[in-house]
Short mmCIF file of C-alpha atoms and ligand atoms in Angstrom, two decimals:
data_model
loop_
_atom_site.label_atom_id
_atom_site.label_comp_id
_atom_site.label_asym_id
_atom_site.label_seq_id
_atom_site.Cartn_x
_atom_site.Cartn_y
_atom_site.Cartn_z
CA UNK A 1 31.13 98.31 32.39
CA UNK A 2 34.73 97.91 32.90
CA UNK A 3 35.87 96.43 36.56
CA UNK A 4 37.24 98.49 38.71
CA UNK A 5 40.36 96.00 39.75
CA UNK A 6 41.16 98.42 42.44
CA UNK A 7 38.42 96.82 44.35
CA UNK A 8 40.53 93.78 46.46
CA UNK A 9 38.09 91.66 48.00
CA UNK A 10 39.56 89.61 51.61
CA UNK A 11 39.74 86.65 49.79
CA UNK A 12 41.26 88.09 46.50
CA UNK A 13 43.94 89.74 48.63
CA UNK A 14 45.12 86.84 51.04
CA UNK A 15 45.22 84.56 48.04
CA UNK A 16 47.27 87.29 46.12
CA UNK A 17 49.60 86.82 49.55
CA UNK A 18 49.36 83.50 49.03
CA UNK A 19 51.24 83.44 45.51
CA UNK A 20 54.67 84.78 47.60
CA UNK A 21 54.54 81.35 49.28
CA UNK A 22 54.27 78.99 46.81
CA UNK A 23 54.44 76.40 49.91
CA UNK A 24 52.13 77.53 51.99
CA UNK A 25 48.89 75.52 52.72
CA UNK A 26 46.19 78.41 52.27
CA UNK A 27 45.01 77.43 56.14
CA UNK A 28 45.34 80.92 57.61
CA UNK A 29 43.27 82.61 54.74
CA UNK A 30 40.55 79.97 55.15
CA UNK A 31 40.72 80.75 59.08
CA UNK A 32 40.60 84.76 58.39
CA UNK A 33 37.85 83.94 55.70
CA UNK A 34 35.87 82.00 58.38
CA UNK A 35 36.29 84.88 60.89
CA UNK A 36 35.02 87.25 58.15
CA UNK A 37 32.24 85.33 58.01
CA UNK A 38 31.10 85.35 61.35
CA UNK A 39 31.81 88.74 61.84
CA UNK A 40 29.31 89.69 59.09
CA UNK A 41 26.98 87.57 60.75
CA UNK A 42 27.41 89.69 64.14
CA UNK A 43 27.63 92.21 62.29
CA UNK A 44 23.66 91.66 61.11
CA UNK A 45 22.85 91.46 64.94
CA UNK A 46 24.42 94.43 65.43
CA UNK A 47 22.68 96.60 63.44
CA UNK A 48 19.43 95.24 64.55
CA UNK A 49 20.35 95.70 68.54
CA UNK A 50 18.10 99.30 68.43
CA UNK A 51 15.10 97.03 67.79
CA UNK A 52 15.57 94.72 70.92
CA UNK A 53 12.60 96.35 72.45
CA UNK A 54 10.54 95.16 69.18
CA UNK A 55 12.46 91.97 68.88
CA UNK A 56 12.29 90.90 72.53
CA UNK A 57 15.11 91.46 75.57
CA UNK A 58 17.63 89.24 76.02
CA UNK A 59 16.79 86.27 78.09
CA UNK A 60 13.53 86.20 76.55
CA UNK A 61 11.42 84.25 74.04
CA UNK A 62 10.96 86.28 70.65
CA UNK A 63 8.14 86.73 68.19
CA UNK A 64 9.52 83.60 66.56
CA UNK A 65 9.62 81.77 69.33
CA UNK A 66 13.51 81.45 69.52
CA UNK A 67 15.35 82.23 72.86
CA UNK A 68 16.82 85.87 72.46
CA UNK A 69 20.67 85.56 73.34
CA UNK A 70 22.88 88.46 75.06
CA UNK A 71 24.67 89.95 71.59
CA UNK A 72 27.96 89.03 73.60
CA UNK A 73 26.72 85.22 73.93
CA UNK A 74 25.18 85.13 70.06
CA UNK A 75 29.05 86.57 68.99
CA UNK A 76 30.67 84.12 70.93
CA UNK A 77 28.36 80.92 69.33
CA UNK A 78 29.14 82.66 65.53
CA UNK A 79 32.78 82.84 66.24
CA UNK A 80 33.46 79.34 67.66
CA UNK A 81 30.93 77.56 65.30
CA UNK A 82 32.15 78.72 61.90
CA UNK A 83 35.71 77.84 63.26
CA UNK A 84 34.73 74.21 64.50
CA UNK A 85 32.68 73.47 61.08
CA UNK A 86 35.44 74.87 59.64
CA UNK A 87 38.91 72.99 58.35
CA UNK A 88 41.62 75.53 59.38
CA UNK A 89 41.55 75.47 63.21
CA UNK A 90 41.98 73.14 66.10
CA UNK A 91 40.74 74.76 69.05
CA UNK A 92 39.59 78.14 70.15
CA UNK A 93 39.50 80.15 73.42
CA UNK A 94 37.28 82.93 74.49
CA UNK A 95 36.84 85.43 76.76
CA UNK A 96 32.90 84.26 77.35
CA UNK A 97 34.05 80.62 78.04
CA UNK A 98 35.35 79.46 81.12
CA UNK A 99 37.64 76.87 79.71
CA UNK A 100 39.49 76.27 76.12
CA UNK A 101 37.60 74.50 72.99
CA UNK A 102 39.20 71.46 71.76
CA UNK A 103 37.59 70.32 68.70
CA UNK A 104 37.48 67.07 68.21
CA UNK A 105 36.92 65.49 64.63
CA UNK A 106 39.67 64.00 62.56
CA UNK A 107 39.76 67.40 60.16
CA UNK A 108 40.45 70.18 63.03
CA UNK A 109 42.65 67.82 64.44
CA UNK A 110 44.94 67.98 61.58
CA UNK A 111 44.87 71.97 61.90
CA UNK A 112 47.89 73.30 63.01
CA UNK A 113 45.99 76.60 64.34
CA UNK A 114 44.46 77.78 67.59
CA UNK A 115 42.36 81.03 68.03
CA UNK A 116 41.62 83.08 71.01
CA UNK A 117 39.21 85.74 70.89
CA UNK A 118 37.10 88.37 73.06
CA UNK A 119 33.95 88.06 70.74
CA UNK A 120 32.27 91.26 71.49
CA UNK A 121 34.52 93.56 73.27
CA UNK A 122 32.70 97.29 74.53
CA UNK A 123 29.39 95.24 75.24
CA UNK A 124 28.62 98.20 77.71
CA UNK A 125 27.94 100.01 74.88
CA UNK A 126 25.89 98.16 72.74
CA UNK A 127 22.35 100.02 74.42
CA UNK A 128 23.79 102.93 73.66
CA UNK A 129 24.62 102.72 69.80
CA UNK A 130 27.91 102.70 70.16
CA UNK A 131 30.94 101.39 68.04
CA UNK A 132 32.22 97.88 69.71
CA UNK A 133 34.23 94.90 68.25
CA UNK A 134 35.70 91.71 67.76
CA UNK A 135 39.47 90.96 68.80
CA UNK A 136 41.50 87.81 68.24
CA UNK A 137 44.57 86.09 68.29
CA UNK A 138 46.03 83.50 65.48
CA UNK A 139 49.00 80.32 66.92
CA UNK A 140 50.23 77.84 65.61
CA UNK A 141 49.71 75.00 67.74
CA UNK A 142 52.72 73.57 69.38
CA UNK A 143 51.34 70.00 70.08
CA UNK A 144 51.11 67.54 67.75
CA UNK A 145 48.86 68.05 64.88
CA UNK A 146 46.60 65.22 64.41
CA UNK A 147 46.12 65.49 68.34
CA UNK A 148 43.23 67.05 70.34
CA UNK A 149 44.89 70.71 71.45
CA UNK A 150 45.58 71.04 75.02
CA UNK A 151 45.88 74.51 77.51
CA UNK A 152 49.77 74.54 76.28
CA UNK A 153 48.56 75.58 72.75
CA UNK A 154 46.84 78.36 74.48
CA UNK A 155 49.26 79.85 77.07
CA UNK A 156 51.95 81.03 74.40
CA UNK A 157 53.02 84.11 74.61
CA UNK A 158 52.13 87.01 71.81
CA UNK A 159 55.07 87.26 70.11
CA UNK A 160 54.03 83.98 68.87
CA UNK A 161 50.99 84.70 67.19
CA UNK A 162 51.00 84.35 63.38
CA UNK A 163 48.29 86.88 62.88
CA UNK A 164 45.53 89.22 65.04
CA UNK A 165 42.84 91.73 63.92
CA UNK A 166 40.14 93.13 65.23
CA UNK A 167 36.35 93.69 63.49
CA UNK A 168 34.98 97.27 63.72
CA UNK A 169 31.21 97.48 64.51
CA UNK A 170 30.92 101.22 63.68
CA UNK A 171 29.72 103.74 61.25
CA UNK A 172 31.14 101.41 58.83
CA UNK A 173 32.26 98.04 59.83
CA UNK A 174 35.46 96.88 59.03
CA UNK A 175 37.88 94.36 59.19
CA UNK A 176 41.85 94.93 60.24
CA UNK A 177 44.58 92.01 60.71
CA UNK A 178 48.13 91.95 60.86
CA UNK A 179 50.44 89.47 59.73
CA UNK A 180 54.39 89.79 60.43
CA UNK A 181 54.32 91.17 57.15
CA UNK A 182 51.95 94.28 57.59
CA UNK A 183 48.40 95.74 59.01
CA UNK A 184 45.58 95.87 55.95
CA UNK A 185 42.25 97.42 56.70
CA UNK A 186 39.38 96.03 54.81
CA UNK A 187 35.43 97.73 55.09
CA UNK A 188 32.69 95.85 54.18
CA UNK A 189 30.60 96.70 51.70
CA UNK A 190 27.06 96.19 52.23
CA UNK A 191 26.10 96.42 48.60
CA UNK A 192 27.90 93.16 47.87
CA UNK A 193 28.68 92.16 51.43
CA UNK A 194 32.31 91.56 50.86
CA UNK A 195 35.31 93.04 52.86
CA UNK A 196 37.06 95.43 50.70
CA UNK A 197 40.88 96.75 50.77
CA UNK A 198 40.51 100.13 52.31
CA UNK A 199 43.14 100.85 54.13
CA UNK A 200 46.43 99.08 52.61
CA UNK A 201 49.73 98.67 54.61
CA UNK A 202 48.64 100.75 57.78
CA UNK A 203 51.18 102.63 59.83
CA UNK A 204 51.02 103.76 63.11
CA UNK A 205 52.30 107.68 62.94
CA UNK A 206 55.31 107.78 65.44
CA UNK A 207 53.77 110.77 67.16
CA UNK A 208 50.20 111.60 67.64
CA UNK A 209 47.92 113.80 69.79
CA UNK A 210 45.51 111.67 71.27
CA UNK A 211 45.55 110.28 75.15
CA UNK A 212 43.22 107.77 76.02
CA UNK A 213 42.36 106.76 79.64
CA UNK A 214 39.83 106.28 81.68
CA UNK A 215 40.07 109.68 83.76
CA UNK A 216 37.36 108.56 85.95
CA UNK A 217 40.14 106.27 87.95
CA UNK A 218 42.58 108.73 88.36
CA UNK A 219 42.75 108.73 91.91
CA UNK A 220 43.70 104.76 91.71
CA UNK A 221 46.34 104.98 89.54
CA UNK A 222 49.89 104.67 90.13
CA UNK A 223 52.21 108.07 90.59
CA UNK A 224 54.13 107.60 87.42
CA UNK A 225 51.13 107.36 85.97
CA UNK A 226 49.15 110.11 87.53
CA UNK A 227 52.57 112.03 86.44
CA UNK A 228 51.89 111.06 82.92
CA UNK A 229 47.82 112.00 82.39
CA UNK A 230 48.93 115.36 84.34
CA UNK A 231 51.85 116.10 81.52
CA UNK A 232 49.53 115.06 78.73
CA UNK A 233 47.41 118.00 80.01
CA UNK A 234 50.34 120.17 80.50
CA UNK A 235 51.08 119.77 77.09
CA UNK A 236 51.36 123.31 74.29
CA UNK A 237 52.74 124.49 71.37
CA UNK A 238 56.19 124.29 73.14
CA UNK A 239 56.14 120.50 74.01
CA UNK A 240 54.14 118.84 71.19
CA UNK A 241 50.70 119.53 72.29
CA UNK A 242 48.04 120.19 72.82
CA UNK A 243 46.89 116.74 73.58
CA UNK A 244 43.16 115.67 73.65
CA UNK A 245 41.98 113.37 75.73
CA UNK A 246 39.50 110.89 74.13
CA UNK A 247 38.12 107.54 75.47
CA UNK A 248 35.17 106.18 74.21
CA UNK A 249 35.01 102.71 76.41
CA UNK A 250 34.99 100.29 73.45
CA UNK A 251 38.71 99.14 73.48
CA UNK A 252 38.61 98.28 69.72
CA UNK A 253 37.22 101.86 68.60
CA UNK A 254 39.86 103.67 70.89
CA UNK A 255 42.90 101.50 69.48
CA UNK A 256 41.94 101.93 65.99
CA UNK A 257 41.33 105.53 66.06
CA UNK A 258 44.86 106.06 67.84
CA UNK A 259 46.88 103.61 65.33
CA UNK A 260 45.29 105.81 62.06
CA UNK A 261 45.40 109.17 63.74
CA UNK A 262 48.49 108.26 66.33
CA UNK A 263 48.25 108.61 70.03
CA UNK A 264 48.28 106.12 73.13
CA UNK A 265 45.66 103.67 74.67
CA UNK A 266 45.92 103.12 78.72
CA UNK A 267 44.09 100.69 80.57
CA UNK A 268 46.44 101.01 83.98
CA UNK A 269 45.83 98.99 87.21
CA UNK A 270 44.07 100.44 89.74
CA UNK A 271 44.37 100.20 93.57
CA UNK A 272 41.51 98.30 94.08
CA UNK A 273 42.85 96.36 90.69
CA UNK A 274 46.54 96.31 90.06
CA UNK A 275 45.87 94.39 87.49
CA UNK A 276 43.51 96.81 85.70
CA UNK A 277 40.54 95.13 83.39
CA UNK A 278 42.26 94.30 80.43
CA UNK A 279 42.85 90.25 79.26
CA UNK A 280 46.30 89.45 78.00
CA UNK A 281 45.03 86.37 76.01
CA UNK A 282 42.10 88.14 74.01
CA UNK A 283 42.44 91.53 74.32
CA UNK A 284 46.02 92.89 74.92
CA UNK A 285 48.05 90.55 72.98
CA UNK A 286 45.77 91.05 69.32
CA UNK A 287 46.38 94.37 69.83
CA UNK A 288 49.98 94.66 70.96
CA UNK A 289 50.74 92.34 67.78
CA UNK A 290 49.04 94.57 65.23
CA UNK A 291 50.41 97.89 66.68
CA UNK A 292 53.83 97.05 66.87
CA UNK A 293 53.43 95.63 63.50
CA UNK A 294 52.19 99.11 62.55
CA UNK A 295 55.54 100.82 64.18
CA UNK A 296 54.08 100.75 67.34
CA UNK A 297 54.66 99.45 71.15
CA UNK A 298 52.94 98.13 73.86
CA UNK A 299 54.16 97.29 77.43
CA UNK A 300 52.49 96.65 81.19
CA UNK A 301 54.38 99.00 82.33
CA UNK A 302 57.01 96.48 83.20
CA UNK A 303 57.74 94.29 80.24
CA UNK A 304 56.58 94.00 76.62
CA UNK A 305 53.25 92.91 76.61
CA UNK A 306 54.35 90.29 73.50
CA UNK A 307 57.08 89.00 75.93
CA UNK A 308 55.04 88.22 79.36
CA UNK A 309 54.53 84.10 79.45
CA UNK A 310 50.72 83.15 80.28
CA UNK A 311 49.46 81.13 83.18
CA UNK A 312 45.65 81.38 83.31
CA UNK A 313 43.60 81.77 80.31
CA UNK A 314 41.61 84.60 81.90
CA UNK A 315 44.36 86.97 83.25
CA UNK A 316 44.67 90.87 83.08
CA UNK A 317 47.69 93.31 82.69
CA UNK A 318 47.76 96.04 82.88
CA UNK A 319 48.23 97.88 79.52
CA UNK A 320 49.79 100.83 77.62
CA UNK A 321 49.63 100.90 73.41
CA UNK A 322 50.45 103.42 70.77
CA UNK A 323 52.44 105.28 68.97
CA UNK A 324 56.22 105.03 69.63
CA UNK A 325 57.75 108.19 70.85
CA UNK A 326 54.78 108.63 73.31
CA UNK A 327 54.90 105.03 74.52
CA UNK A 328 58.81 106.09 74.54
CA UNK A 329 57.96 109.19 76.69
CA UNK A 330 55.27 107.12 78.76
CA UNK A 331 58.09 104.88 79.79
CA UNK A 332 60.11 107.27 81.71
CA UNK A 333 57.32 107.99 83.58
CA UNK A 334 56.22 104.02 84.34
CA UNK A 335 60.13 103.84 85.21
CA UNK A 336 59.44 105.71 88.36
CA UNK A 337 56.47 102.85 90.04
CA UNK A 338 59.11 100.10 89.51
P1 AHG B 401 34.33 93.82 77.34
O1 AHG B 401 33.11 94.47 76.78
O2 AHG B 401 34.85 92.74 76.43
O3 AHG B 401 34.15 93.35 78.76
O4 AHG B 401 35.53 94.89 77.36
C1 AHG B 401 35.33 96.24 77.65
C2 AHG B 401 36.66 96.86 77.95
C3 AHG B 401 37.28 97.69 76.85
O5 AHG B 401 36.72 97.58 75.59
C4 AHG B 401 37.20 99.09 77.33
O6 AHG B 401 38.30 99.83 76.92
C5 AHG B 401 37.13 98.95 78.81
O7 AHG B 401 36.49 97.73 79.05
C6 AHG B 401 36.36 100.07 79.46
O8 AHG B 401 36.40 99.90 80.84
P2 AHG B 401 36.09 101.09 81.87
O9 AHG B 401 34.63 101.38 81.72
O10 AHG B 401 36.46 100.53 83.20
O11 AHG B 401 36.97 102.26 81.49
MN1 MN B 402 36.71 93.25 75.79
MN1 MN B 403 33.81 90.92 75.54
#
């Protein structure tokens, strides 16, 4: 049977990167290899979280006798062991720890890459069968390597980061990351249980049709953005429209939907919180990075989202993503609250 060399396997294609930079190290494919590998892990759990009232609730004791962990807890331990067994990073954050990971043996040390990552994002929805994910943010350290990583290496801002993706848990699971050099979707295939090139080189359309929001709020929000969800609706043949409004409550399967099909992603602040529900560290920033990578933009409303300087590890922005002439149109009306 001849091979089909269409098929690019994750590891096939980051290596194939690899041979445009006949200096680099190979460190950030072994880190997005390790990630992979988690994520297929999760992945496993995922599939199986219809069965929990067979398998046992979380919390509890199992048929095996093993504690049963909260899917969001069991991501989090996949994520943050494969990286500290691994060779390619020196540290990790995450949105279910309080504080950052230092790893500290003499081989992470001597990575010069940090990670941050919301390990299951959408966990509302896992009861329910619904698509949720895995975000995360690449740096390069800016301590010494060698050393033990401190909170510095973790408050940079995202225009620093040297890659982000996101895993799909959906009704295929895939695996997207962006590089300065471009967005690549890969699915995995279950057969062989490899990620596989599926979606080369992805571009954001300039213009889409999709608004999502969480309509539920709108009394809370801001008048410039009230303004804007009212146009959206306002919207015919005459003015680009009609516009649908879709929100599903899994961050990662709204995003991803609007950068293949084009449209915008709002998670606004609210007056009980201005600061909406979003984290810059392991939410916003992953996804700002990839979707201005794809032709994109993303902003608070204020500032670029890539440009705002962390000070906690656990803060929230407010946040607006997608497509760039309605982020462009979006602006005008933010441009009002300020
Ligand atoms: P997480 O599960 O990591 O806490 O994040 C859920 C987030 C995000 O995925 C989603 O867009 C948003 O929460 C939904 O929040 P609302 O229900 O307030 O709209
Ligand atoms: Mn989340
Ligand atoms: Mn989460």
């Amino acid at each position: 049977m001849a091979i089909n060399r269409k098929i690019l396997t994750l590891d096939e294609f980051t290596i194939q990167q690899l041979r445009d930079f006949p200096h680099a190290t190979g460190e950030l494919s072994r880190l997005l290899r390790d990630m992979g590998l988690a994520a297929k892990r999760v992945n496993v759990e995922v599939n199986k979280a219809g069965l929990v009232d067979i398998l046992g609730d979380a919390g509890t004791v199992n048929v095996q006798g093993e504690e049963v962990k909260k899917l969001d807890v069991y991501a989090n331990d996949q994520f943050t062991g494969v990286l500290r067994h691994g060779i390619s990073c020196a540290g990790i954050a995450s949105e279910e720890l309080d504080d950052y990971v230092a790893f500290d043996d003499e081989i992470s040390k001597k990575s010069k890459y940090v990670c941050l990552y919301d390990p299951l994002d959408g966990s509302a929805n896992i009861d329910v069968n619904v698509s949720i994910g895995t975000i995360f943010g690449v740096y390069r350290r800016v301590t010494p390597v060698g050393s033990l990583v401190t909170k510095e290496d973790f408050l940079q801002p995202g225009n620093q980061q040297v890659a982000a993706g996101y895993m799909i848990y959906g009704s295929s699971t895939m695996l997207v990351y962006a590089t300065r050099r471009g967005v690549n979707g890969f699915t995995l295939d279950p057969s062989i249980g490899e990620w596989t090139l599926s979606h080369p080189d992805i571009k954001c359309p300039e213009i889409g049709r999709i608004y999502s929001v969480n309509h539920g709020n709108f009394f809370e929000y801001s008048e410039g953005v009230k303004k804007y969800i009212t146009a959206c609706q306002k919207k015919d043949k005459t003015n680009g429209g009609p516009y649908t409004q879709r929100y599903i409550g899994s961050m990662v399967a709204d995003v991803h939907r609007n950068l293949i099909k084009g449209g915008i992603f709002t998670y606004p602040g609210t007056t009980s919180k201005p600061k909406g529900k979003l984290r810059l560290l392991y939410e916003c920033n992953p996804f700002a990075f990839i979707v201005e990578v794809a032709g994109g933009k993303a902003t608070n409303g204020k500032e670029r989202i890539l440009d705002i300087q962390p000070t906690e590890l656990h803060q929230r922005v407010p946040f607006f993503v997608g497509s760039k002439l309605m982020m462009e149109e979006l602006e005008t009306y933010l441009k009002e609250d300020q």
